[in-house]
Amino acid sequence: MQKHNFSAGPSILPREAIEATAQAVLNFNNSGLSLMEVSHRGKDFDAVITEARALVKELLAVPEGYSVLFLGGGASLQFCMVPFNLLEKKAAYLNTGTWANKAIKEAKGFGEVVEVASSKEANFSYIPKNYTVPDDVDYFHVTTNNTIFGTELAGDLTVKPYMVADMSSDIFSRPVDVARYGLIYAGAQKNLSCAGVTLVIVKDEILGKVSRHIPSMLDYKIHIDGDSMYNTPPCLPVYTALQTLKWLKANGGVAGAQKRNKAKAAILYSEIDRNKLFKGTAAVEDRSLMNVCFVMNEAYQELEKDFLAFAQERGMVGLKGHRSVGGFRASIYNAMPIESVQALVDAMKEFEKTH
Ligand SMILES: *Cc1c(COP(=O)(O)O)cnc(C)c1O
């Protein structure tokens, strides 16, 4: 049976990226060797990481003066690496959910943290809007897509300090005005690759301004100087990232992805709003195009398990909601075809008819 993978992360990847990776694991560039057993400093792998870096710059129109890094440690390591490198006195954070909270927690170890606003009182079901970011902070940190609560910033904010953004779950899903950001980071396993690599895009001139000693592995400058090869990079996830980026480029780049993502989200949200059994959990204006969270309407609560089983029988996996929201979460990242979203919509309609 065809599977429809709605997992939140690790999550769906383009079939082409998976097949190309499988091939390279068996026989990398016809070398007779596996991608897993060749030197990261050899010319074949060097070409991979060089092209991946170039495609990141091309697809996101990264301006001059920024470096692109492929690091280990996941987005979670960035929660501490960002303040380690950038927080001298004070930083501002927007609290939009679990991941933002973790970032805030880490930053507090390095300096003063101003939480400019939070939607905690409403279980992070919306993105706060009327707040001020102090002018004198080192940076303003945002989580552009809240994977767990299904809310997303629809575009780039305008604030005086430079922004630092956790784009783990919506990177490459829309055009981004990189110039507004000092640093963008993203764990790969949502929209880019398999787990194991973290993409960092950093403006060179913001580095080197803090007075503390930074251990080498946590120092962006060291990684920039080493071309992401200060130590052995996660070769296989970088290879898969390159294949995803090639697929993205061949399919209209981030503008093309945004168009498809809007179309996919529209059919799913409109079914959630129409269907008597279901309701969305996120504020309508902040609804994520990547993670669609919904629950059973009050009168139908007891049908939750049944619907999950019903969907599973139709090949749908990963639909169970995160425990902090409950219900369902359909993650419909870049690689998710509209046909799979339609299959979910059809299942919702069919399930409604039988109840
Ligand atoms: C998944 C996720 C993370 C955590 O990523 P790891 O690579 O597991 O550390 C952080 N932020 C956001 C927005 C995420 O979706």
PDB file of C-alpha atoms and ligand atoms in Angstrom, residues 8-9 73-77 79 99-100 143-148 166-169 185-190 195-198 291 333, ligand 1:
ATOM      1  CA  ALA A   8       6.733  15.784  12.129  1.00  0.00           C
ATOM      2  CA  GLY A   9      10.435  14.939  12.038  1.00  0.00           C
ATOM      3  CA  GLY A  73      24.517  18.694  17.099  1.00  0.00           C
ATOM      4  CA  GLY A  74      21.041  19.451  15.769  1.00  0.00           C
ATOM      5  CA  ALA A  75      19.085  22.655  16.145  1.00  0.00           C
ATOM      6  CA  SER A  76      19.269  22.056  19.892  1.00  0.00           C
ATOM      7  CA  LEU A  77      22.992  22.729  19.951  1.00  0.00           C
ATOM      8  CA  PHE A  79      20.162  27.042  21.238  1.00  0.00           C
ATOM      9  CA  TRP A  99      11.464  25.110  20.939  1.00  0.00           C
ATOM     10  CA  ALA A 100      11.534  28.824  21.694  1.00  0.00           C
ATOM     11  CA  THR A 143      11.185  30.525  15.864  1.00  0.00           C
ATOM     12  CA  THR A 144       9.688  30.997  12.401  1.00  0.00           C
ATOM     13  CA  ASN A 145       7.574  27.840  12.507  1.00  0.00           C
ATOM     14  CA  ASN A 146       6.366  26.210  15.688  1.00  0.00           C
ATOM     15  CA  THR A 147       6.429  22.558  14.746  1.00  0.00           C
ATOM     16  CA  ILE A 148       4.536  21.399  17.820  1.00  0.00           C
ATOM     17  CA  ASP A 166      15.273  28.870  14.243  1.00  0.00           C
ATOM     18  CA  MET A 167      13.918  27.815  10.841  1.00  0.00           C
ATOM     19  CA  SER A 168      14.211  24.090  11.489  1.00  0.00           C
ATOM     20  CA  SER A 169      10.743  23.277  10.270  1.00  0.00           C
ATOM     21  CA  TYR A 185      19.738  27.797  11.720  1.00  0.00           C
ATOM     22  CA  ALA A 186      17.825  24.662  10.893  1.00  0.00           C
ATOM     23  CA  GLY A 187      18.087  21.059  11.965  1.00  0.00           C
ATOM     24  CA  ALA A 188      17.904  19.179   8.668  1.00  0.00           C
ATOM     25  CA  GLN A 189      15.367  16.485   9.432  1.00  0.00           C
ATOM     26  CA  LYS A 190      12.218  18.448   8.617  1.00  0.00           C
ATOM     27  CA  ALA A 195      18.887  13.769  10.895  1.00  0.00           C
ATOM     28  CA  GLY A 196      22.517  14.520  11.656  1.00  0.00           C
ATOM     29  CA  VAL A 197      23.274  17.844  10.027  1.00  0.00           C
ATOM     30  CA  THR A 198      22.283  21.389  10.944  1.00  0.00           C
ATOM     31  CA  ASN A 291       2.365  21.516  10.543  1.00  0.00           C
ATOM     32  CA  TYR A 333       6.580  19.695   4.439  1.00  0.00           C
TER      33      TYR A 333
HETATM   34  C1  LIG B   1      12.740  19.723  15.508  1.00  0.00           C
HETATM   35  C2  LIG B   1      13.015  21.097  15.950  1.00  0.00           C
HETATM   36  C3  LIG B   1      14.097  21.425  16.776  1.00  0.00           C
HETATM   37  C4  LIG B   1      15.022  20.373  17.362  1.00  0.00           C
HETATM   38  O1  LIG B   1      15.882  19.919  16.406  1.00  0.00           O
HETATM   39  P1  LIG B   1      17.036  18.874  16.794  1.00  0.00           P
HETATM   40  O2  LIG B   1      17.766  18.756  15.496  1.00  0.00           O
HETATM   41  O3  LIG B   1      16.353  17.617  17.217  1.00  0.00           O
HETATM   42  O4  LIG B   1      17.858  19.451  17.880  1.00  0.00           O
HETATM   43  C5  LIG B   1      14.299  22.747  17.091  1.00  0.00           C
HETATM   44  N1  LIG B   1      13.495  23.715  16.627  1.00  0.00           N
HETATM   45  C6  LIG B   1      12.436  23.443  15.833  1.00  0.00           C
HETATM   46  C7  LIG B   1      11.576  24.552  15.337  1.00  0.00           C
HETATM   47  C8  LIG B   1      12.167  22.123  15.464  1.00  0.00           C
HETATM   48  O5  LIG B   1      11.126  21.851  14.676  1.00  0.00           O
END
